[in-house]
């Protein structure tokens, strides 16, 4: 199979997996978040060790990169814990739409940290995304009672998690390690931190039903499958293409919201989601064509230089 087609399919697969994992987080509301993250981390660490032993045999403990990899795991922990916490208070579809703004934050943080260039369409997309998030929150401002204040905090948490996710993407991009090593350190760091946070919640966890823990098991399976698919896809396809295809989880999440969770949407909230999707889609499509044209120009220059050398000889 063509590597780019394979990368495209893996990215689409990972988006569907993450949407399924998000659904099961919503269904496992009786289980404390710390225990959900702990279960996912244990499953992820074991999966990374087993897969690495069977297929790749990479060196998992590297004294040179260990502190960078732990910092990467910490960013991922803040991302995952925040996302799962936000799922407790806001609709799955709206949370997924806000998470889809990650590529915009990647461009902004890349500009701030590494002084890379940022295009005008990306700036416009960032402004539209901020507008979309505000529109999503508008219905919650109409009646500021206790429930809506908690919901607004959920929007704040998911936005913070999106920024942390963008930072982890940038860090992963600059770490010279196999993707299964990144998944391993993500699992280990999450396992240690979530275990500390879970200590007060173990008593509550004992009272949860077998069905609750079945949902947690499915969270772990789909989250790890999505993580492996996404990281592998990033090695086969351009980040711009991955960012575009990865958003397949948005319609899947909205379908789950309506069909499984029976959530009713406010028209203003839908408008906010549409604004964000248009902004992200437009920016991603621009980046895909920009990269393609850039490659064509570089290839043409290379051919011209080769012809020049040939004729000069």
mmCIF file of C-alpha atoms in Angstrom:
data_model
loop_
_atom_site.group_PDB
_atom_site.id
_atom_site.type_symbol
_atom_site.label_atom_id
_atom_site.label_comp_id
_atom_site.label_asym_id
_atom_site.label_seq_id
_atom_site.Cartn_x
_atom_site.Cartn_y
_atom_site.Cartn_z
ATOM 1 C CA UNK A 1 0.000 0.000 0.000
ATOM 2 C CA UNK A 2 1.153 3.532 -0.769
ATOM 3 C CA UNK A 3 2.664 5.028 2.448
ATOM 4 C CA UNK A 4 0.613 8.241 2.105
ATOM 5 C CA UNK A 5 -2.625 6.307 1.648
ATOM 6 C CA UNK A 6 -1.669 4.183 4.647
ATOM 7 C CA UNK A 7 -0.968 7.329 6.687
ATOM 8 C CA UNK A 8 -4.325 8.788 5.613
ATOM 9 C CA UNK A 9 -6.220 5.638 6.649
ATOM 10 C CA UNK A 10 -4.335 5.339 9.956
ATOM 11 C CA UNK A 11 -5.168 8.949 10.810
ATOM 12 C CA UNK A 12 -8.857 8.447 9.994
ATOM 13 C CA UNK A 13 -8.808 5.257 12.076
ATOM 14 C CA UNK A 14 -7.220 7.100 15.020
ATOM 15 C CA UNK A 15 -9.873 9.852 14.847
ATOM 16 C CA UNK A 16 -12.672 7.281 15.064
ATOM 17 C CA UNK A 17 -10.880 5.510 17.935
ATOM 18 C CA UNK A 18 -10.528 8.738 19.936
ATOM 19 C CA UNK A 19 -14.216 9.536 19.369
ATOM 20 C CA UNK A 20 -15.145 6.059 20.680
ATOM 21 C CA UNK A 21 -12.847 6.486 23.696
ATOM 22 C CA UNK A 22 -14.510 9.843 24.442
ATOM 23 C CA UNK A 23 -17.953 8.217 24.290
ATOM 24 C CA UNK A 24 -16.969 5.558 26.825
ATOM 25 C CA UNK A 25 -15.520 8.244 29.127
ATOM 26 C CA UNK A 26 -18.965 9.888 29.089
ATOM 27 C CA UNK A 27 -20.620 6.529 29.841
ATOM 28 C CA UNK A 28 -18.229 5.801 32.733
ATOM 29 C CA UNK A 29 -19.363 8.846 34.736
ATOM 30 C CA UNK A 30 -19.581 6.834 37.983
ATOM 31 C CA UNK A 31 -15.853 6.078 37.898
ATOM 32 C CA UNK A 32 -13.533 8.855 39.214
ATOM 33 C CA UNK A 33 -11.477 10.480 36.438
ATOM 34 C CA UNK A 34 -8.205 9.588 38.176
ATOM 35 C CA UNK A 35 -9.076 5.863 37.967
ATOM 36 C CA UNK A 36 -10.057 6.151 34.291
ATOM 37 C CA UNK A 37 -6.717 7.821 33.471
ATOM 38 C CA UNK A 38 -4.859 5.253 35.614
ATOM 39 C CA UNK A 39 -6.507 2.311 33.807
ATOM 40 C CA UNK A 40 -5.709 3.836 30.419
ATOM 41 C CA UNK A 41 -2.092 4.507 31.479
ATOM 42 C CA UNK A 42 -1.532 0.926 32.699
ATOM 43 C CA UNK A 43 -2.992 -0.519 29.493
ATOM 44 C CA UNK A 44 -0.959 1.919 27.363
ATOM 45 C CA UNK A 45 2.331 1.141 29.119
ATOM 46 C CA UNK A 46 1.848 -2.630 28.874
ATOM 47 C CA UNK A 47 0.811 -2.351 25.214
ATOM 48 C CA UNK A 48 3.896 -0.273 24.362
ATOM 49 C CA UNK A 49 6.243 -2.734 26.119
ATOM 50 C CA UNK A 50 4.654 -5.810 24.486
ATOM 51 C CA UNK A 51 4.510 -4.307 20.981
ATOM 52 C CA UNK A 52 8.069 -2.984 21.261
ATOM 53 C CA UNK A 53 9.342 -6.387 22.428
ATOM 54 C CA UNK A 54 7.623 -8.230 19.568
ATOM 55 C CA UNK A 55 8.162 -5.852 16.637
ATOM 56 C CA UNK A 56 10.788 -3.161 17.202
ATOM 57 C CA UNK A 57 13.042 -3.817 20.234
ATOM 58 C CA UNK A 58 13.747 -0.113 20.714
ATOM 59 C CA UNK A 59 15.684 1.084 23.743
ATOM 60 C CA UNK A 60 12.930 2.354 26.064
ATOM 61 C CA UNK A 61 15.235 3.818 28.718
ATOM 62 C CA UNK A 62 17.523 6.419 27.144
ATOM 63 C CA UNK A 63 19.527 8.479 29.656
ATOM 64 C CA UNK A 64 19.971 11.292 27.108
ATOM 65 C CA UNK A 65 16.263 11.754 26.319
ATOM 66 C CA UNK A 66 14.692 10.569 29.572
ATOM 67 C CA UNK A 67 13.987 14.039 31.037
ATOM 68 C CA UNK A 68 12.611 15.340 27.730
ATOM 69 C CA UNK A 69 10.376 12.269 27.434
ATOM 70 C CA UNK A 70 9.133 12.707 31.025
ATOM 71 C CA UNK A 71 8.289 16.359 30.247
ATOM 72 C CA UNK A 72 6.420 15.108 27.164
ATOM 73 C CA UNK A 73 4.513 12.633 29.354
ATOM 74 C CA UNK A 74 3.622 15.417 31.816
ATOM 75 C CA UNK A 75 2.122 17.562 29.033
ATOM 76 C CA UNK A 76 0.136 14.556 27.811
ATOM 77 C CA UNK A 77 -1.100 13.891 31.355
ATOM 78 C CA UNK A 78 -2.405 17.459 31.671
ATOM 79 C CA UNK A 79 -4.054 17.044 28.269
ATOM 80 C CA UNK A 80 -5.751 13.716 28.985
ATOM 81 C CA UNK A 81 -6.820 14.523 32.554
ATOM 82 C CA UNK A 82 -8.254 17.881 31.479
ATOM 83 C CA UNK A 83 -10.125 16.377 28.514
ATOM 84 C CA UNK A 84 -11.696 13.624 30.610
ATOM 85 C CA UNK A 85 -12.602 16.129 33.321
ATOM 86 C CA UNK A 86 -14.281 18.426 30.771
ATOM 87 C CA UNK A 87 -16.266 15.502 29.363
ATOM 88 C CA UNK A 88 -18.049 15.363 32.709
ATOM 89 C CA UNK A 89 -19.637 18.793 32.184
ATOM 90 C CA UNK A 90 -19.885 19.647 28.465
ATOM 91 C CA UNK A 91 -21.345 17.815 25.417
ATOM 92 C CA UNK A 92 -19.047 15.386 23.609
ATOM 93 C CA UNK A 93 -19.458 17.071 20.208
ATOM 94 C CA UNK A 94 -18.667 20.568 21.515
ATOM 95 C CA UNK A 95 -15.611 19.312 23.420
ATOM 96 C CA UNK A 96 -14.334 17.543 20.273
ATOM 97 C CA UNK A 97 -14.815 20.706 18.194
ATOM 98 C CA UNK A 98 -12.735 22.754 20.652
ATOM 99 C CA UNK A 99 -10.033 20.046 20.638
ATOM 100 C CA UNK A 100 -9.938 20.320 16.845
ATOM 101 C CA UNK A 101 -8.384 23.790 17.230
ATOM 102 C CA UNK A 102 -5.106 22.097 18.268
ATOM 103 C CA UNK A 103 -3.384 22.752 14.867
ATOM 104 C CA UNK A 104 -4.003 26.486 15.303
ATOM 105 C CA UNK A 105 -2.349 26.479 18.720
ATOM 106 C CA UNK A 106 0.500 24.388 17.268
ATOM 107 C CA UNK A 107 1.160 27.112 14.667
ATOM 108 C CA UNK A 108 1.015 29.875 17.295
ATOM 109 C CA UNK A 109 3.265 28.080 19.830
ATOM 110 C CA UNK A 110 5.695 27.074 17.064
ATOM 111 C CA UNK A 111 5.956 30.756 16.113
ATOM 112 C CA UNK A 112 6.510 31.843 19.732
ATOM 113 C CA UNK A 113 8.974 29.087 20.740
ATOM 114 C CA UNK A 114 10.870 28.271 17.523
ATOM 115 C CA UNK A 115 10.310 31.536 15.614
ATOM 116 C CA UNK A 116 8.786 29.717 12.640
ATOM 117 C CA UNK A 117 6.690 31.584 10.087
ATOM 118 C CA UNK A 118 2.918 31.780 10.471
ATOM 119 C CA UNK A 119 0.639 32.394 7.492
ATOM 120 C CA UNK A 120 -2.147 34.970 7.306
ATOM 121 C CA UNK A 121 -4.800 32.222 6.790
ATOM 122 C CA UNK A 122 -3.618 30.615 10.031
ATOM 123 C CA UNK A 123 -4.021 33.923 11.895
ATOM 124 C CA UNK A 124 -7.524 34.374 10.432
ATOM 125 C CA UNK A 125 -8.350 30.780 11.382
ATOM 126 C CA UNK A 126 -7.144 31.382 14.965
ATOM 127 C CA UNK A 127 -9.389 34.444 15.297
ATOM 128 C CA UNK A 128 -12.377 32.518 13.905
ATOM 129 C CA UNK A 129 -11.696 29.620 16.287
ATOM 130 C CA UNK A 130 -11.710 31.990 19.277
ATOM 131 C CA UNK A 131 -14.980 33.473 17.995
ATOM 132 C CA UNK A 132 -16.432 29.963 17.614
ATOM 133 C CA UNK A 133 -15.521 29.016 21.202
ATOM 134 C CA UNK A 134 -17.156 32.218 22.484
ATOM 135 C CA UNK A 135 -20.322 31.451 20.482
ATOM 136 C CA UNK A 136 -20.360 27.916 21.912
ATOM 137 C CA UNK A 137 -20.364 29.408 25.411
ATOM 138 C CA UNK A 138 -23.066 32.045 24.707
ATOM 139 C CA UNK A 139 -26.059 29.871 25.751
ATOM 140 C CA UNK A 140 -24.358 29.196 29.106
ATOM 141 C CA UNK A 141 -24.082 32.950 29.820
ATOM 142 C CA UNK A 142 -27.834 33.495 29.529
ATOM 143 C CA UNK A 143 -28.519 31.963 32.942
ATOM 144 C CA UNK A 144 -25.501 31.998 35.237
ATOM 145 C CA UNK A 145 -26.792 29.534 37.798
ATOM 146 C CA UNK A 146 -24.586 26.900 39.489
ATOM 147 C CA UNK A 147 -24.872 24.284 36.723
ATOM 148 C CA UNK A 148 -23.933 26.708 33.946
ATOM 149 C CA UNK A 149 -20.946 28.064 35.872
ATOM 150 C CA UNK A 150 -19.590 24.501 36.165
ATOM 151 C CA UNK A 151 -20.227 24.025 32.430
ATOM 152 C CA UNK A 152 -18.302 27.223 31.638
ATOM 153 C CA UNK A 153 -15.418 25.922 33.737
ATOM 154 C CA UNK A 154 -15.568 22.795 31.572
ATOM 155 C CA UNK A 155 -15.048 24.933 28.455
ATOM 156 C CA UNK A 156 -12.075 26.585 30.167
ATOM 157 C CA UNK A 157 -10.555 23.216 31.073
ATOM 158 C CA UNK A 158 -10.960 21.782 27.557
ATOM 159 C CA UNK A 159 -9.334 24.930 26.074
ATOM 160 C CA UNK A 160 -6.383 24.580 28.480
ATOM 161 C CA UNK A 161 -6.096 20.887 27.523
ATOM 162 C CA UNK A 162 -6.074 21.844 23.838
ATOM 163 C CA UNK A 163 -3.118 24.194 24.420
ATOM 164 C CA UNK A 164 -1.282 21.449 26.366
ATOM 165 C CA UNK A 165 -1.966 19.016 23.515
ATOM 166 C CA UNK A 166 -0.545 21.509 21.002
ATOM 167 C CA UNK A 167 2.587 21.893 23.146
ATOM 168 C CA UNK A 168 2.980 18.089 23.344
ATOM 169 C CA UNK A 169 2.670 17.838 19.531
ATOM 170 C CA UNK A 170 5.455 20.400 19.101
ATOM 171 C CA UNK A 171 7.651 18.607 21.629
ATOM 172 C CA UNK A 172 7.029 15.208 20.011
ATOM 173 C CA UNK A 173 7.989 16.704 16.653
ATOM 174 C CA UNK A 174 11.440 17.606 18.014
ATOM 175 C CA UNK A 175 12.132 14.377 19.944
ATOM 176 C CA UNK A 176 14.310 11.914 18.036
ATOM 177 C CA UNK A 177 12.609 8.713 19.216
ATOM 178 C CA UNK A 178 10.392 5.956 17.800
ATOM 179 C CA UNK A 179 6.679 6.609 18.245
ATOM 180 C CA UNK A 180 6.247 3.551 20.490
ATOM 181 C CA UNK A 181 8.835 5.072 22.875
ATOM 182 C CA UNK A 182 6.719 8.235 23.078
ATOM 183 C CA UNK A 183 3.638 6.119 23.806
ATOM 184 C CA UNK A 184 5.577 4.232 26.511
ATOM 185 C CA UNK A 185 6.680 7.385 28.363
ATOM 186 C CA UNK A 186 3.210 8.872 27.986
ATOM 187 C CA UNK A 187 1.858 5.757 29.712
ATOM 188 C CA UNK A 188 4.465 5.629 32.498
ATOM 189 C CA UNK A 189 4.132 9.314 33.428
ATOM 190 C CA UNK A 190 0.334 9.120 33.369
ATOM 191 C CA UNK A 191 0.410 5.945 35.465
ATOM 192 C CA UNK A 192 2.531 7.505 38.231
ATOM 193 C CA UNK A 193 0.668 10.828 38.399
ATOM 194 C CA UNK A 194 -2.819 9.340 38.110
ATOM 195 C CA UNK A 195 -2.020 6.756 40.827
ATOM 196 C CA UNK A 196 -1.120 9.594 43.229
ATOM 197 C CA UNK A 197 -4.362 11.424 42.412
ATOM 198 C CA UNK A 198 -6.360 8.176 42.602
ATOM 199 C CA UNK A 199 -5.399 7.296 46.192
ATOM 200 C CA UNK A 200 -8.424 9.105 47.724
ATOM 201 C CA UNK A 201 -10.698 7.663 45.009
ATOM 202 C CA UNK A 202 -9.979 3.938 45.456
ATOM 203 C CA UNK A 203 -12.812 3.580 47.985
ATOM 204 C CA UNK A 204 -15.259 5.166 45.522
ATOM 205 C CA UNK A 205 -13.933 2.932 42.773
ATOM 206 C CA UNK A 206 -14.790 -0.202 44.747
ATOM 207 C CA UNK A 207 -18.465 0.770 44.725
ATOM 208 C CA UNK A 208 -18.604 1.051 40.905
ATOM 209 C CA UNK A 209 -20.355 -1.664 38.915
ATOM 210 C CA UNK A 210 -18.830 -4.163 36.490
ATOM 211 C CA UNK A 211 -20.496 -2.266 33.624
ATOM 212 C CA UNK A 212 -18.704 0.943 34.688
ATOM 213 C CA UNK A 213 -15.353 -0.823 34.488
ATOM 214 C CA UNK A 214 -16.278 -2.370 31.152
ATOM 215 C CA UNK A 215 -16.623 1.198 29.813
ATOM 216 C CA UNK A 216 -13.214 2.039 31.324
ATOM 217 C CA UNK A 217 -11.721 -1.013 29.597
ATOM 218 C CA UNK A 218 -13.094 0.191 26.250
ATOM 219 C CA UNK A 219 -11.685 3.684 26.946
ATOM 220 C CA UNK A 220 -8.232 2.114 27.345
ATOM 221 C CA UNK A 221 -8.456 -0.018 24.191
ATOM 222 C CA UNK A 222 -9.681 2.746 21.874
ATOM 223 C CA UNK A 223 -7.385 5.423 23.354
ATOM 224 C CA UNK A 224 -4.255 3.282 22.918
ATOM 225 C CA UNK A 225 -5.284 2.191 19.398
ATOM 226 C CA UNK A 226 -5.900 5.848 18.491
ATOM 227 C CA UNK A 227 -2.571 6.949 19.952
ATOM 228 C CA UNK A 228 -0.610 4.294 18.035
ATOM 229 C CA UNK A 229 -2.498 5.020 14.800
ATOM 230 C CA UNK A 230 -1.999 8.780 15.057
ATOM 231 C CA UNK A 231 1.722 8.623 15.855
ATOM 232 C CA UNK A 232 2.332 6.095 13.073
ATOM 233 C CA UNK A 233 0.271 8.183 10.654
ATOM 234 C CA UNK A 234 2.381 11.252 11.456
ATOM 235 C CA UNK A 235 5.462 9.366 10.286
ATOM 236 C CA UNK A 236 3.867 8.513 6.931
ATOM 237 C CA UNK A 237 1.913 11.667 6.051
ATOM 238 C CA UNK A 238 2.384 15.431 6.409
ATOM 239 C CA UNK A 239 1.189 17.092 9.593
ATOM 240 C CA UNK A 240 -1.155 19.364 7.590
ATOM 241 C CA UNK A 241 -2.909 16.361 6.034
ATOM 242 C CA UNK A 242 -3.070 14.579 9.392
ATOM 243 C CA UNK A 243 -4.618 17.681 10.997
ATOM 244 C CA UNK A 244 -7.311 17.739 8.316
ATOM 245 C CA UNK A 245 -8.152 14.012 8.398
ATOM 246 C CA UNK A 246 -7.937 13.825 12.194
ATOM 247 C CA UNK A 247 -11.081 15.995 12.399
ATOM 248 C CA UNK A 248 -13.175 13.031 11.302
ATOM 249 C CA UNK A 249 -13.861 12.563 15.027
ATOM 250 C CA UNK A 250 -16.060 15.719 15.012
ATOM 251 C CA UNK A 251 -19.033 14.272 13.046
ATOM 252 C CA UNK A 252 -18.564 10.918 14.817
ATOM 253 C CA UNK A 253 -18.730 12.654 18.223
ATOM 254 C CA UNK A 254 -21.889 14.583 17.256
ATOM 255 C CA UNK A 255 -23.505 11.339 16.070
ATOM 256 C CA UNK A 256 -22.691 9.736 19.446
ATOM 257 C CA UNK A 257 -24.078 12.814 21.222
ATOM 258 C CA UNK A 258 -27.442 12.508 19.472
ATOM 259 C CA UNK A 259 -27.810 8.742 18.968
ATOM 260 C CA UNK A 260 -26.294 7.408 22.202
ATOM 261 C CA UNK A 261 -26.260 10.238 24.758
ATOM 262 C CA UNK A 262 -29.530 11.823 23.531
ATOM 263 C CA UNK A 263 -28.180 15.349 23.839
ATOM 264 C CA UNK A 264 -30.223 18.237 22.428
ATOM 265 C CA UNK A 265 -28.245 21.010 20.756
ATOM 266 C CA UNK A 266 -28.848 24.741 20.900
ATOM 267 C CA UNK A 267 -28.750 26.414 17.462
ATOM 268 C CA UNK A 268 -26.243 28.988 18.733
ATOM 269 C CA UNK A 269 -23.936 26.183 19.936
ATOM 270 C CA UNK A 270 -24.197 24.496 16.532
ATOM 271 C CA UNK A 271 -23.265 27.819 14.874
ATOM 272 C CA UNK A 272 -20.164 28.029 17.097
ATOM 273 C CA UNK A 273 -19.175 24.502 16.106
ATOM 274 C CA UNK A 274 -19.670 25.256 12.399
ATOM 275 C CA UNK A 275 -17.466 28.382 12.662
ATOM 276 C CA UNK A 276 -14.655 26.349 14.236
ATOM 277 C CA UNK A 277 -14.952 23.489 11.709
ATOM 278 C CA UNK A 278 -14.852 25.937 8.768
ATOM 279 C CA UNK A 279 -11.833 27.733 10.253
ATOM 280 C CA UNK A 280 -9.888 24.519 10.907
ATOM 281 C CA UNK A 281 -10.891 22.946 7.577
ATOM 282 C CA UNK A 282 -9.939 26.048 5.600
ATOM 283 C CA UNK A 283 -6.587 26.373 7.355
ATOM 284 C CA UNK A 284 -5.783 22.666 6.924
ATOM 285 C CA UNK A 285 -6.702 22.639 3.215
ATOM 286 C CA UNK A 286 -4.548 25.757 2.662
ATOM 287 C CA UNK A 287 -1.604 24.121 4.417
ATOM 288 C CA UNK A 288 -1.990 20.915 2.389
ATOM 289 C CA UNK A 289 -1.941 22.806 -0.945
ATOM 290 C CA UNK A 290 0.826 25.127 0.266
ATOM 291 C CA UNK A 291 3.054 22.177 1.169
ATOM 292 C CA UNK A 292 2.252 20.443 -2.138
ATOM 293 C CA UNK A 293 3.112 23.556 -4.187
ATOM 294 C CA UNK A 294 6.248 24.037 -2.134
ATOM 295 C CA UNK A 295 7.335 20.471 -2.928
ATOM 296 C CA UNK A 296 6.614 20.943 -6.653
ATOM 297 C CA UNK A 297 8.694 24.150 -6.731
ATOM 298 C CA UNK A 298 11.608 22.486 -4.926
ATOM 299 C CA UNK A 299 11.424 19.471 -7.258
ATOM 300 C CA UNK A 300 11.390 21.769 -10.318
ATOM 301 C CA UNK A 301 14.431 23.649 -8.997
ATOM 302 C CA UNK A 302 16.244 20.370 -8.350
ATOM 303 C CA UNK A 303 15.529 19.109 -11.883
ATOM 304 C CA UNK A 304 16.639 22.449 -13.360
ATOM 305 C CA UNK A 305 19.906 22.336 -11.428
ATOM 306 C CA UNK A 306 20.547 18.753 -12.536
ATOM 307 C CA UNK A 307 19.902 19.704 -16.181
ATOM 308 C CA UNK A 308 22.213 22.699 -15.839
ATOM 309 C CA UNK A 309 25.004 20.499 -14.464
ATOM 310 C CA UNK A 310 24.404 17.924 -17.221
ATOM 311 C CA UNK A 311 24.585 20.457 -20.043
ATOM 312 C CA UNK A 312 27.626 22.225 -18.547
ATOM 313 C CA UNK A 313 29.480 18.944 -18.672
#
